[in-house]
């Protein structure tokens, strides 16, 4: 069975500071891992994904994440926060068969302080 | 390509009424998914279609819920005898096979339909 735990429902950072959003997963099969961003009253936009291959994946808007199998983690980082990064971020996991039936974490709300 | 389109964006209904939502996926995407998101939670999988076939349903999809994708293009999600607990954002997503292994690895989400049951 697949599940995701996002540590910290709220994270606040100063503009220009490092962003680190934590995600740990549980999966009975080799996982596909995703980070999505959601702005108020909007759908979800894919930031990045890990399927196979390189464990450090780069996404849109300067975000990246590293798949660490030994730690069952897929933490999201960005070197320098921008005001426009303020949003809700969701980590998700699916089985080897692809994007079907994504299991989402409960989300982390990122606040950027000017 | 305008992305995944969902209608209506908002729906307020009285308890006990039936509601139907529509989702138009990205053109030629073979898979279509429905998720439900309640306040403060991540989306929860409800069901998905490959073309017109409904391949998987979550236990969350009670017998009051029914989804269809009759021609493998748009989909509808109907909730009968709505309850206050059905109040949520209903998200639709679609995907297609890409990459050398021809797998559905990325789901594109619509903006959702927010249902309020009063």
Short mmCIF file of N, CA and C in Angstrom, two decimals, chain B:
data_model
loop_
_atom_site.label_atom_id
_atom_site.label_comp_id
_atom_site.label_asym_id
_atom_site.label_seq_id
_atom_site.Cartn_x
_atom_site.Cartn_y
_atom_site.Cartn_z
N UNK B 1 -4.82 23.85 -27.03
CA UNK B 1 -5.20 22.98 -25.92
C UNK B 1 -5.42 23.84 -24.68
N UNK B 2 -6.66 23.76 -24.14
CA UNK B 2 -7.00 24.65 -23.04
C UNK B 2 -6.86 23.96 -21.70
N UNK B 3 -6.36 22.76 -21.63
CA UNK B 3 -6.22 22.07 -20.37
C UNK B 3 -7.50 21.35 -19.99
N UNK B 4 -7.51 20.79 -18.78
CA UNK B 4 -8.68 20.09 -18.28
C UNK B 4 -9.72 21.12 -17.83
N UNK B 5 -10.93 20.95 -18.31
CA UNK B 5 -12.00 21.90 -18.02
C UNK B 5 -13.07 21.24 -17.16
N UNK B 6 -13.48 21.91 -16.10
CA UNK B 6 -14.52 21.37 -15.24
C UNK B 6 -15.66 22.37 -15.10
N UNK B 7 -16.87 21.84 -15.13
CA UNK B 7 -18.06 22.68 -14.98
C UNK B 7 -19.10 21.98 -14.12
N UNK B 8 -19.78 22.76 -13.28
CA UNK B 8 -19.55 24.18 -12.99
C UNK B 8 -18.34 24.35 -12.07
N UNK B 9 -17.91 25.56 -11.85
CA UNK B 9 -16.82 25.80 -10.90
C UNK B 9 -17.32 25.74 -9.47
N UNK B 10 -18.54 26.17 -9.29
CA UNK B 10 -19.15 26.17 -7.96
C UNK B 10 -20.58 25.65 -8.06
N UNK B 11 -20.98 24.90 -7.02
CA UNK B 11 -22.35 24.39 -6.98
C UNK B 11 -22.82 24.38 -5.54
N UNK B 12 -23.94 25.05 -5.29
CA UNK B 12 -24.57 25.00 -3.98
C UNK B 12 -25.88 24.25 -4.14
N UNK B 13 -26.11 23.25 -3.31
CA UNK B 13 -27.31 22.46 -3.43
C UNK B 13 -27.86 22.14 -2.06
N UNK B 14 -29.13 21.85 -2.03
CA UNK B 14 -29.77 21.47 -0.77
C UNK B 14 -29.56 19.99 -0.52
N UNK B 15 -29.45 19.65 0.71
CA UNK B 15 -29.30 18.24 1.09
C UNK B 15 -30.44 17.41 0.51
N UNK B 16 -30.05 16.27 -0.07
CA UNK B 16 -31.05 15.39 -0.66
C UNK B 16 -31.20 15.55 -2.17
N UNK B 17 -30.68 16.64 -2.70
CA UNK B 17 -30.76 16.85 -4.15
C UNK B 17 -29.65 16.09 -4.87
N UNK B 18 -29.86 15.87 -6.16
CA UNK B 18 -28.83 15.24 -6.99
C UNK B 18 -28.03 16.32 -7.71
N UNK B 19 -26.74 16.07 -7.89
CA UNK B 19 -25.90 17.01 -8.63
C UNK B 19 -25.06 16.24 -9.64
N UNK B 20 -24.70 16.91 -10.71
CA UNK B 20 -23.85 16.29 -11.73
C UNK B 20 -22.77 17.28 -12.13
N UNK B 21 -21.56 16.80 -12.19
CA UNK B 21 -20.42 17.61 -12.62
C UNK B 21 -19.89 17.05 -13.93
N UNK B 22 -19.28 17.95 -14.70
CA UNK B 22 -18.71 17.53 -15.98
C UNK B 22 -17.23 17.82 -16.02
N UNK B 23 -16.49 16.95 -16.68
CA UNK B 23 -15.06 17.14 -16.87
C UNK B 23 -14.72 16.89 -18.33
N UNK B 24 -14.06 17.85 -18.95
CA UNK B 24 -13.53 17.67 -20.31
C UNK B 24 -12.02 17.56 -20.21
N UNK B 25 -11.47 16.41 -20.51
CA UNK B 25 -10.02 16.23 -20.36
C UNK B 25 -9.28 16.90 -21.52
N UNK B 26 -7.97 16.89 -21.42
CA UNK B 26 -7.14 17.36 -22.53
C UNK B 26 -7.36 16.41 -23.70
N UNK B 27 -7.47 16.99 -24.87
CA UNK B 27 -7.78 16.20 -26.06
C UNK B 27 -6.81 15.04 -26.24
N UNK B 28 -7.35 13.88 -26.50
CA UNK B 28 -6.59 12.66 -26.77
C UNK B 28 -5.93 12.04 -25.54
N UNK B 29 -6.22 12.57 -24.37
CA UNK B 29 -5.75 11.90 -23.16
C UNK B 29 -6.63 10.69 -22.92
N UNK B 30 -6.00 9.51 -22.77
CA UNK B 30 -6.80 8.31 -22.67
C UNK B 30 -7.29 8.03 -21.25
N UNK B 31 -6.62 8.61 -20.26
CA UNK B 31 -7.05 8.33 -18.89
C UNK B 31 -7.64 9.58 -18.25
N UNK B 32 -8.67 9.34 -17.45
CA UNK B 32 -9.36 10.43 -16.76
C UNK B 32 -9.61 9.99 -15.32
N UNK B 33 -9.33 10.90 -14.39
CA UNK B 33 -9.40 10.58 -12.96
C UNK B 33 -10.32 11.57 -12.24
N UNK B 34 -10.97 11.08 -11.21
CA UNK B 34 -11.73 11.94 -10.30
C UNK B 34 -11.14 11.83 -8.90
N UNK B 35 -10.97 13.00 -8.28
CA UNK B 35 -10.49 13.08 -6.91
C UNK B 35 -11.43 13.98 -6.12
N UNK B 36 -11.43 13.79 -4.80
CA UNK B 36 -12.19 14.67 -3.92
C UNK B 36 -11.22 15.27 -2.91
N UNK B 37 -11.37 16.57 -2.67
CA UNK B 37 -10.50 17.25 -1.72
C UNK B 37 -11.34 18.02 -0.71
N UNK B 38 -11.24 17.65 0.55
CA UNK B 38 -11.93 18.39 1.59
C UNK B 38 -10.97 19.40 2.20
N UNK B 39 -11.53 20.35 2.91
CA UNK B 39 -10.75 21.47 3.43
C UNK B 39 -9.61 21.00 4.31
N UNK B 40 -8.42 21.45 4.01
CA UNK B 40 -7.26 21.12 4.82
C UNK B 40 -6.67 19.74 4.55
N UNK B 41 -7.16 19.09 3.52
CA UNK B 41 -6.66 17.75 3.20
C UNK B 41 -6.13 17.70 1.77
N UNK B 42 -5.36 16.66 1.51
CA UNK B 42 -4.94 16.43 0.14
C UNK B 42 -6.04 15.74 -0.65
N UNK B 43 -5.95 15.77 -1.96
CA UNK B 43 -6.95 15.08 -2.77
C UNK B 43 -6.97 13.58 -2.48
N UNK B 44 -8.17 13.00 -2.56
CA UNK B 44 -8.34 11.56 -2.37
C UNK B 44 -8.92 10.97 -3.66
N UNK B 45 -8.31 9.90 -4.09
CA UNK B 45 -8.70 9.25 -5.33
C UNK B 45 -10.11 8.68 -5.22
N UNK B 46 -10.91 8.90 -6.26
CA UNK B 46 -12.26 8.33 -6.31
C UNK B 46 -12.35 7.21 -7.35
N UNK B 47 -11.96 7.55 -8.60
CA UNK B 47 -12.10 6.57 -9.67
C UNK B 47 -11.29 7.02 -10.87
N UNK B 48 -11.02 6.07 -11.80
CA UNK B 48 -10.41 6.48 -13.06
C UNK B 48 -10.89 5.64 -14.22
N UNK B 49 -10.80 6.23 -15.39
CA UNK B 49 -11.21 5.62 -16.65
C UNK B 49 -10.01 5.52 -17.57
N UNK B 50 -9.98 4.44 -18.31
CA UNK B 50 -9.10 4.35 -19.47
C UNK B 50 -10.02 4.27 -20.67
N UNK B 51 -9.97 5.31 -21.47
CA UNK B 51 -10.97 5.49 -22.53
C UNK B 51 -12.37 5.46 -21.88
N UNK B 52 -13.27 4.59 -22.32
CA UNK B 52 -14.61 4.60 -21.73
C UNK B 52 -14.77 3.61 -20.57
N UNK B 53 -13.73 2.81 -20.32
CA UNK B 53 -13.82 1.78 -19.28
C UNK B 53 -13.41 2.34 -17.91
N UNK B 54 -14.28 2.11 -16.94
CA UNK B 54 -13.97 2.50 -15.56
C UNK B 54 -13.16 1.37 -14.93
N UNK B 55 -11.88 1.61 -14.69
CA UNK B 55 -10.98 0.54 -14.29
C UNK B 55 -10.80 0.38 -12.80
N UNK B 56 -11.03 1.44 -12.05
CA UNK B 56 -10.82 1.34 -10.62
C UNK B 56 -11.73 2.31 -9.89
N UNK B 57 -12.26 1.86 -8.76
CA UNK B 57 -13.10 2.70 -7.91
C UNK B 57 -12.63 2.60 -6.47
N UNK B 58 -12.54 3.73 -5.81
CA UNK B 58 -12.16 3.75 -4.41
C UNK B 58 -13.34 3.37 -3.54
N UNK B 59 -13.04 2.91 -2.33
CA UNK B 59 -14.11 2.63 -1.37
C UNK B 59 -14.83 3.91 -0.96
N UNK B 60 -14.19 5.06 -1.24
CA UNK B 60 -14.85 6.35 -0.96
C UNK B 60 -16.05 6.56 -1.86
N UNK B 61 -16.07 5.88 -2.99
CA UNK B 61 -17.14 6.08 -3.97
C UNK B 61 -18.33 5.22 -3.55
N UNK B 62 -19.19 5.82 -2.71
CA UNK B 62 -20.35 5.07 -2.24
C UNK B 62 -21.34 4.86 -3.38
N UNK B 63 -22.39 4.09 -3.09
CA UNK B 63 -23.36 3.80 -4.15
C UNK B 63 -24.18 5.03 -4.54
N UNK B 64 -24.02 6.14 -3.82
CA UNK B 64 -24.70 7.38 -4.24
C UNK B 64 -23.91 8.11 -5.34
N UNK B 65 -22.68 7.66 -5.54
CA UNK B 65 -21.81 8.30 -6.54
C UNK B 65 -21.76 7.41 -7.78
N UNK B 66 -21.84 8.04 -8.94
CA UNK B 66 -21.64 7.30 -10.18
C UNK B 66 -20.90 8.18 -11.17
N UNK B 67 -19.98 7.58 -11.87
CA UNK B 67 -19.20 8.29 -12.87
C UNK B 67 -19.31 7.56 -14.19
N UNK B 68 -19.30 8.35 -15.26
CA UNK B 68 -19.37 7.79 -16.60
C UNK B 68 -18.42 8.52 -17.53
N UNK B 69 -18.03 7.81 -18.56
CA UNK B 69 -17.24 8.42 -19.63
C UNK B 69 -17.67 7.71 -20.92
N UNK B 70 -18.88 8.01 -21.37
CA UNK B 70 -19.53 7.19 -22.39
C UNK B 70 -18.80 7.05 -23.72
N UNK B 71 -18.14 8.06 -24.17
CA UNK B 71 -17.48 7.97 -25.47
C UNK B 71 -15.96 8.10 -25.33
N UNK B 72 -15.48 7.93 -24.13
CA UNK B 72 -14.04 8.03 -23.91
C UNK B 72 -13.51 9.44 -24.01
N UNK B 73 -14.41 10.43 -23.97
CA UNK B 73 -13.93 11.81 -24.01
C UNK B 73 -14.27 12.49 -22.68
N UNK B 74 -15.39 13.24 -22.63
CA UNK B 74 -15.73 13.90 -21.37
C UNK B 74 -16.28 12.88 -20.38
N UNK B 75 -16.32 13.29 -19.11
CA UNK B 75 -16.84 12.43 -18.06
C UNK B 75 -17.81 13.22 -17.20
N UNK B 76 -18.74 12.50 -16.58
CA UNK B 76 -19.64 13.11 -15.61
C UNK B 76 -19.54 12.36 -14.29
N UNK B 77 -19.68 13.11 -13.22
CA UNK B 77 -19.74 12.54 -11.88
C UNK B 77 -21.06 12.98 -11.26
N UNK B 78 -21.90 12.03 -10.91
CA UNK B 78 -23.19 12.34 -10.32
C UNK B 78 -23.21 11.91 -8.87
N UNK B 79 -23.75 12.76 -8.03
CA UNK B 79 -23.97 12.42 -6.63
C UNK B 79 -25.47 12.48 -6.38
N UNK B 80 -26.02 11.38 -5.95
CA UNK B 80 -27.45 11.32 -5.66
C UNK B 80 -27.68 11.54 -4.16
N UNK B 81 -28.81 12.15 -3.85
CA UNK B 81 -29.22 12.35 -2.44
C UNK B 81 -28.05 12.94 -1.64
N UNK B 82 -27.61 14.10 -2.05
CA UNK B 82 -26.43 14.70 -1.44
C UNK B 82 -26.57 14.86 0.07
N UNK B 83 -25.44 14.73 0.73
CA UNK B 83 -25.34 14.89 2.17
C UNK B 83 -24.33 16.01 2.46
N UNK B 84 -24.40 16.57 3.66
CA UNK B 84 -23.49 17.67 3.99
C UNK B 84 -22.04 17.21 3.93
N UNK B 85 -21.79 15.95 4.20
CA UNK B 85 -20.44 15.42 4.13
C UNK B 85 -19.89 15.33 2.73
N UNK B 86 -20.74 15.53 1.74
CA UNK B 86 -20.27 15.52 0.35
C UNK B 86 -19.66 16.87 -0.04
N UNK B 87 -19.80 17.86 0.81
CA UNK B 87 -19.23 19.18 0.52
C UNK B 87 -17.73 19.05 0.40
N UNK B 88 -17.20 19.46 -0.75
CA UNK B 88 -15.77 19.28 -1.04
C UNK B 88 -15.48 19.91 -2.38
N UNK B 89 -14.19 19.89 -2.73
CA UNK B 89 -13.77 20.24 -4.08
C UNK B 89 -13.61 18.93 -4.84
N UNK B 90 -14.23 18.83 -6.00
CA UNK B 90 -14.11 17.63 -6.83
C UNK B 90 -13.19 17.97 -8.00
N UNK B 91 -12.08 17.25 -8.04
CA UNK B 91 -11.04 17.52 -9.04
C UNK B 91 -11.03 16.43 -10.10
N UNK B 92 -10.85 16.85 -11.32
CA UNK B 92 -10.71 15.93 -12.44
C UNK B 92 -9.30 16.08 -13.00
N UNK B 93 -8.73 15.00 -13.46
CA UNK B 93 -7.41 15.04 -14.06
C UNK B 93 -7.38 14.10 -15.26
N UNK B 94 -6.45 14.33 -16.15
CA UNK B 94 -6.30 13.42 -17.28
C UNK B 94 -4.82 13.20 -17.56
N UNK B 95 -4.54 12.11 -18.26
CA UNK B 95 -3.16 11.80 -18.60
C UNK B 95 -3.11 10.99 -19.89
N UNK B 96 -1.92 10.92 -20.47
CA UNK B 96 -1.74 10.11 -21.67
C UNK B 96 -0.40 9.41 -21.59
N UNK B 97 -0.20 8.47 -22.45
CA UNK B 97 1.03 7.69 -22.42
C UNK B 97 2.15 8.47 -23.08
N UNK B 98 3.27 8.53 -22.37
CA UNK B 98 4.43 9.24 -22.91
C UNK B 98 5.69 8.46 -22.60
N UNK B 99 6.77 8.90 -23.20
CA UNK B 99 8.07 8.32 -22.88
C UNK B 99 8.32 7.01 -23.60
N UNK B 100 9.53 6.53 -23.49
CA UNK B 100 9.90 5.30 -24.21
C UNK B 100 9.11 4.08 -23.75
N UNK B 101 8.64 4.10 -22.50
CA UNK B 101 7.88 2.96 -21.99
C UNK B 101 6.38 3.14 -22.14
N UNK B 102 5.96 4.27 -22.73
CA UNK B 102 4.55 4.51 -22.99
C UNK B 102 3.70 4.33 -21.74
N UNK B 103 4.03 5.13 -20.73
CA UNK B 103 3.28 5.04 -19.49
C UNK B 103 2.63 6.38 -19.16
N UNK B 104 1.55 6.32 -18.40
CA UNK B 104 0.87 7.53 -17.95
C UNK B 104 1.56 8.01 -16.68
N UNK B 105 2.49 8.92 -16.80
CA UNK B 105 3.27 9.33 -15.63
C UNK B 105 2.96 10.73 -15.14
N UNK B 106 2.08 11.44 -15.79
CA UNK B 106 1.76 12.79 -15.32
C UNK B 106 0.29 13.06 -15.48
N UNK B 107 -0.35 13.43 -14.39
CA UNK B 107 -1.77 13.79 -14.42
C UNK B 107 -1.91 15.30 -14.42
N UNK B 108 -2.71 15.81 -15.35
CA UNK B 108 -2.98 17.25 -15.45
C UNK B 108 -4.35 17.50 -14.83
N UNK B 109 -4.39 18.40 -13.87
CA UNK B 109 -5.62 18.64 -13.11
C UNK B 109 -6.39 19.85 -13.63
N UNK B 110 -7.70 19.76 -13.52
CA UNK B 110 -8.57 20.91 -13.76
C UNK B 110 -8.66 21.77 -12.51
N UNK B 111 -9.43 22.84 -12.60
CA UNK B 111 -9.55 23.77 -11.49
C UNK B 111 -10.55 23.32 -10.44
N UNK B 112 -11.29 22.28 -10.74
CA UNK B 112 -12.17 21.71 -9.74
C UNK B 112 -13.57 22.31 -9.73
N UNK B 113 -14.47 21.54 -9.15
CA UNK B 113 -15.83 22.00 -8.87
C UNK B 113 -16.02 21.99 -7.36
N UNK B 114 -16.31 23.15 -6.82
CA UNK B 114 -16.53 23.21 -5.36
C UNK B 114 -18.00 23.01 -5.07
N UNK B 115 -18.30 21.95 -4.34
CA UNK B 115 -19.69 21.62 -3.98
C UNK B 115 -19.94 22.00 -2.53
N UNK B 116 -21.02 22.72 -2.32
CA UNK B 116 -21.47 23.05 -0.96
C UNK B 116 -22.88 22.51 -0.80
N UNK B 117 -23.07 21.65 0.18
CA UNK B 117 -24.39 21.08 0.46
C UNK B 117 -24.93 21.75 1.72
N UNK B 118 -26.08 22.39 1.57
CA UNK B 118 -26.64 23.14 2.71
C UNK B 118 -27.90 22.45 3.24
#
